[in-house]
């Protein structure tokens, strides 16, 4: 509380009652009419308890709705990634690369492999487009480094994968549209500059 707030607080009983009355009116204005009608039939003490209980339940309902919205958003993000590219599980990737799960973990931490984490359940998946001839394409590690992505940061790595499956029009102004996903252009130096520029605009410059 600021010094100004302390000095300007009501000092007389009349002022105190007026201040509390204003706060109480604002409080009950947010409650459903049915709650007010029910409280009116109760004693003063019971009515206050009922109003407080209803307000607490409303706050919990908002929190639950927010949590449900976040869960739905996470689920939609995973579905979008899964629809745009094939996702491999760890057991599939270690078999394709011919390495152990421990070696896979080390390469992930070193920023050599792109990982998408389903934040609804914590399961990890690996975009198949990063694999060629049973090896991880070197361009993946290069992009992770160029973009400044922390390989241990799930959110940042998820954004990295989502960025690579984003569709862009890779054509000159005088040419027909050429809508492709960014990961299909990773081996093109000119296209990589565009991919990096779009990343910077979206996540570094807050566009």
Coordinates of C-alpha atoms in Angstrom, one line a residue:
X1 CA 0.0 0.0 0.0
X2 CA 1.4 3.4 -0.9
X3 CA 1.9 6.3 1.6
X4 CA -0.8 8.2 -0.3
X5 CA -3.3 5.5 0.1
X6 CA -2.7 5.3 3.9
X7 CA -3.0 9.1 4.3
X8 CA -6.2 9.3 2.2
X9 CA -8.0 6.4 3.9
X10 CA -11.3 7.4 5.6
X11 CA -10.9 8.3 9.3
X12 CA -14.5 8.9 10.5
X13 CA -17.1 6.1 11.0
X14 CA -19.3 7.7 8.3
X15 CA -16.4 7.7 5.8
X16 CA -15.6 4.1 6.7
X17 CA -19.2 3.0 6.3
X18 CA -19.4 4.8 3.0
X19 CA -16.2 3.2 1.7
X20 CA -17.4 -0.3 2.7
X21 CA -20.8 0.3 1.2
X22 CA -19.2 1.2 -2.2
X23 CA -17.0 -1.9 -2.1
X24 CA -19.9 -4.1 -1.1
X25 CA -22.1 -2.8 -3.9
X26 CA -19.3 -3.5 -6.4
X27 CA -18.9 -6.9 -5.0
X28 CA -22.5 -8.0 -5.2
X29 CA -22.9 -6.4 -8.6
X30 CA -20.8 -9.3 -10.0
X31 CA -23.0 -12.0 -8.5
X32 CA -26.0 -13.7 -10.2
X33 CA -29.4 -12.5 -9.2
X34 CA -30.4 -16.0 -8.0
X35 CA -27.6 -15.7 -5.4
X36 CA -28.8 -12.4 -4.2
X37 CA -32.4 -13.6 -3.9
X38 CA -31.3 -16.6 -1.9
X39 CA -29.1 -14.5 0.4
X40 CA -32.0 -12.1 1.0
X41 CA -33.9 -14.9 2.8
X42 CA -31.0 -15.7 5.2
X43 CA -29.8 -14.0 8.4
X44 CA -27.2 -11.3 8.0
X45 CA -24.4 -13.7 9.0
X46 CA -25.6 -16.5 6.7
X47 CA -26.2 -14.1 3.8
X48 CA -22.6 -12.8 4.0
X49 CA -21.3 -16.4 4.1
X50 CA -23.5 -17.3 1.1
X51 CA -22.3 -14.3 -0.9
X52 CA -18.6 -15.1 -0.1
X53 CA -19.1 -18.7 -1.0
X54 CA -20.7 -17.9 -4.4
X55 CA -18.0 -15.4 -5.2
X56 CA -15.3 -18.0 -4.4
X57 CA -17.1 -20.6 -6.6
X58 CA -17.3 -18.1 -9.5
X59 CA -13.6 -17.4 -9.2
X60 CA -12.9 -21.2 -9.3
X61 CA -15.1 -21.5 -12.3
X62 CA -13.1 -18.9 -14.2
X63 CA -9.8 -20.6 -13.2
X64 CA -11.2 -23.9 -14.5
X65 CA -12.3 -22.3 -17.7
X66 CA -8.9 -20.8 -18.2
X67 CA -7.2 -24.2 -17.6
X68 CA -9.6 -25.9 -20.1
X69 CA -8.8 -23.2 -22.7
X70 CA -5.1 -23.7 -22.2
X71 CA -5.5 -27.5 -22.5
X72 CA -7.6 -27.1 -25.7
X73 CA -5.0 -24.7 -27.2
X74 CA -2.2 -27.2 -26.5
X75 CA -4.2 -30.0 -28.1
X76 CA -5.0 -27.9 -31.2
X77 CA -1.3 -27.1 -31.5
X78 CA -0.3 -30.8 -31.5
X79 CA -3.0 -31.7 -34.0
X80 CA -1.8 -28.9 -36.3
X81 CA 1.8 -30.2 -36.2
X82 CA 0.7 -33.8 -36.7
X83 CA -1.4 -32.8 -39.7
X84 CA 1.4 -30.9 -41.3
X85 CA 4.2 -33.4 -40.9
X86 CA 4.9 -37.0 -39.9
X87 CA 5.9 -37.4 -36.3
X88 CA 8.2 -40.1 -35.1
X89 CA 8.3 -41.6 -31.6
X90 CA 11.5 -42.1 -29.7
X91 CA 11.5 -45.9 -30.4
X92 CA 11.1 -45.2 -34.1
X93 CA 13.9 -42.6 -34.2
X94 CA 16.5 -44.6 -32.4
X95 CA 15.8 -47.5 -34.7
X96 CA 16.1 -45.4 -37.8
X97 CA 19.4 -43.7 -36.6
X98 CA 20.8 -46.9 -35.1
X99 CA 21.5 -45.3 -31.8
X100 CA 20.5 -45.8 -28.1
X101 CA 18.0 -43.7 -26.3
X102 CA 20.9 -42.3 -24.2
X103 CA 22.7 -41.2 -27.3
X104 CA 19.4 -39.7 -28.6
X105 CA 19.0 -37.7 -25.4
X106 CA 22.5 -36.3 -25.7
X107 CA 22.0 -35.2 -29.3
X108 CA 18.8 -33.5 -28.3
X109 CA 20.5 -31.6 -25.5
X110 CA 23.2 -30.6 -27.9
X111 CA 20.7 -29.0 -30.2
X112 CA 21.2 -31.5 -33.1
X113 CA 17.6 -32.8 -33.3
X114 CA 14.3 -31.0 -33.4
X115 CA 11.7 -32.2 -30.8
X116 CA 8.0 -31.4 -30.4
X117 CA 6.6 -32.0 -27.0
X118 CA 2.8 -32.6 -26.7
X119 CA 2.2 -30.3 -23.7
X120 CA -1.1 -32.1 -22.9
X121 CA 0.7 -35.3 -21.9
X122 CA 4.5 -34.5 -22.1
X123 CA 5.2 -37.1 -24.8
X124 CA 8.0 -36.2 -27.2
X125 CA 7.8 -36.5 -31.0
X126 CA 10.3 -36.0 -33.8
X127 CA 9.5 -34.4 -37.2
X128 CA 10.3 -37.0 -39.9
X129 CA 11.3 -34.2 -42.3
X130 CA 14.6 -33.8 -40.4
X131 CA 15.7 -37.3 -41.3
X132 CA 17.4 -38.2 -44.6
X133 CA 19.2 -41.4 -45.4
X134 CA 18.9 -42.6 -41.8
X135 CA 20.7 -39.5 -40.5
X136 CA 19.5 -36.2 -39.0
X137 CA 20.0 -33.5 -41.6
X138 CA 22.8 -31.1 -40.5
X139 CA 20.6 -28.1 -41.4
X140 CA 18.5 -28.8 -38.3
X141 CA 21.4 -28.2 -35.9
X142 CA 22.4 -25.1 -38.0
X143 CA 18.9 -23.6 -37.8
X144 CA 18.6 -24.3 -34.1
X145 CA 21.9 -22.5 -33.5
X146 CA 21.1 -19.6 -35.9
X147 CA 17.6 -19.1 -34.4
X148 CA 19.1 -19.1 -30.8
X149 CA 16.8 -21.9 -29.7
X150 CA 17.6 -23.4 -26.3
X151 CA 17.2 -27.2 -27.0
X152 CA 16.2 -27.7 -23.4
X153 CA 13.4 -25.2 -23.6
X154 CA 10.2 -27.1 -24.6
X155 CA 8.3 -24.0 -25.5
X156 CA 11.1 -22.6 -27.7
X157 CA 11.6 -25.9 -29.4
X158 CA 7.9 -26.3 -30.0
X159 CA 7.8 -22.9 -31.6
X160 CA 10.8 -23.9 -33.8
X161 CA 9.0 -26.9 -35.1
X162 CA 5.8 -25.0 -35.6
X163 CA 7.7 -22.3 -37.5
X164 CA 9.2 -24.9 -39.9
X165 CA 5.7 -26.3 -40.8
X166 CA 4.3 -22.8 -41.4
X167 CA 3.3 -22.3 -45.0
X168 CA 4.7 -19.4 -47.1
X169 CA 4.4 -18.2 -50.6
X170 CA 7.8 -18.8 -52.0
X171 CA 7.5 -17.0 -55.4
X172 CA 8.5 -13.8 -57.0
X173 CA 6.0 -11.0 -57.5
X174 CA 5.5 -11.8 -61.2
X175 CA 5.2 -15.6 -60.7
X176 CA 2.2 -17.7 -59.7
X177 CA 1.8 -18.5 -56.0
X178 CA 4.1 -21.3 -54.7
X179 CA 2.7 -22.2 -51.3
X180 CA 5.1 -24.5 -49.4
X181 CA 6.0 -25.4 -45.9
X182 CA 9.2 -23.8 -44.7
X183 CA 11.0 -27.0 -43.9
X184 CA 10.9 -27.9 -47.6
X185 CA 13.2 -25.0 -48.3
X186 CA 15.8 -25.6 -45.6
X187 CA 18.5 -26.6 -48.1
X188 CA 18.1 -23.4 -50.1
X189 CA 20.4 -20.6 -48.8
X190 CA 18.2 -17.8 -50.1
X191 CA 15.1 -19.4 -48.6
X192 CA 16.9 -20.0 -45.3
X193 CA 17.4 -16.2 -45.0
X194 CA 13.7 -15.8 -45.4
X195 CA 12.9 -18.5 -42.9
X196 CA 15.3 -16.7 -40.4
X197 CA 13.8 -13.3 -41.1
X198 CA 10.3 -14.6 -40.5
X199 CA 11.4 -16.2 -37.2
X200 CA 13.0 -12.9 -36.1
X201 CA 9.9 -10.9 -37.0
X202 CA 7.6 -13.3 -35.3
X203 CA 9.4 -14.2 -32.1
X204 CA 12.2 -11.6 -31.6
X205 CA 10.6 -8.4 -32.8
X206 CA 7.2 -9.3 -31.3
X207 CA 5.2 -9.0 -34.5

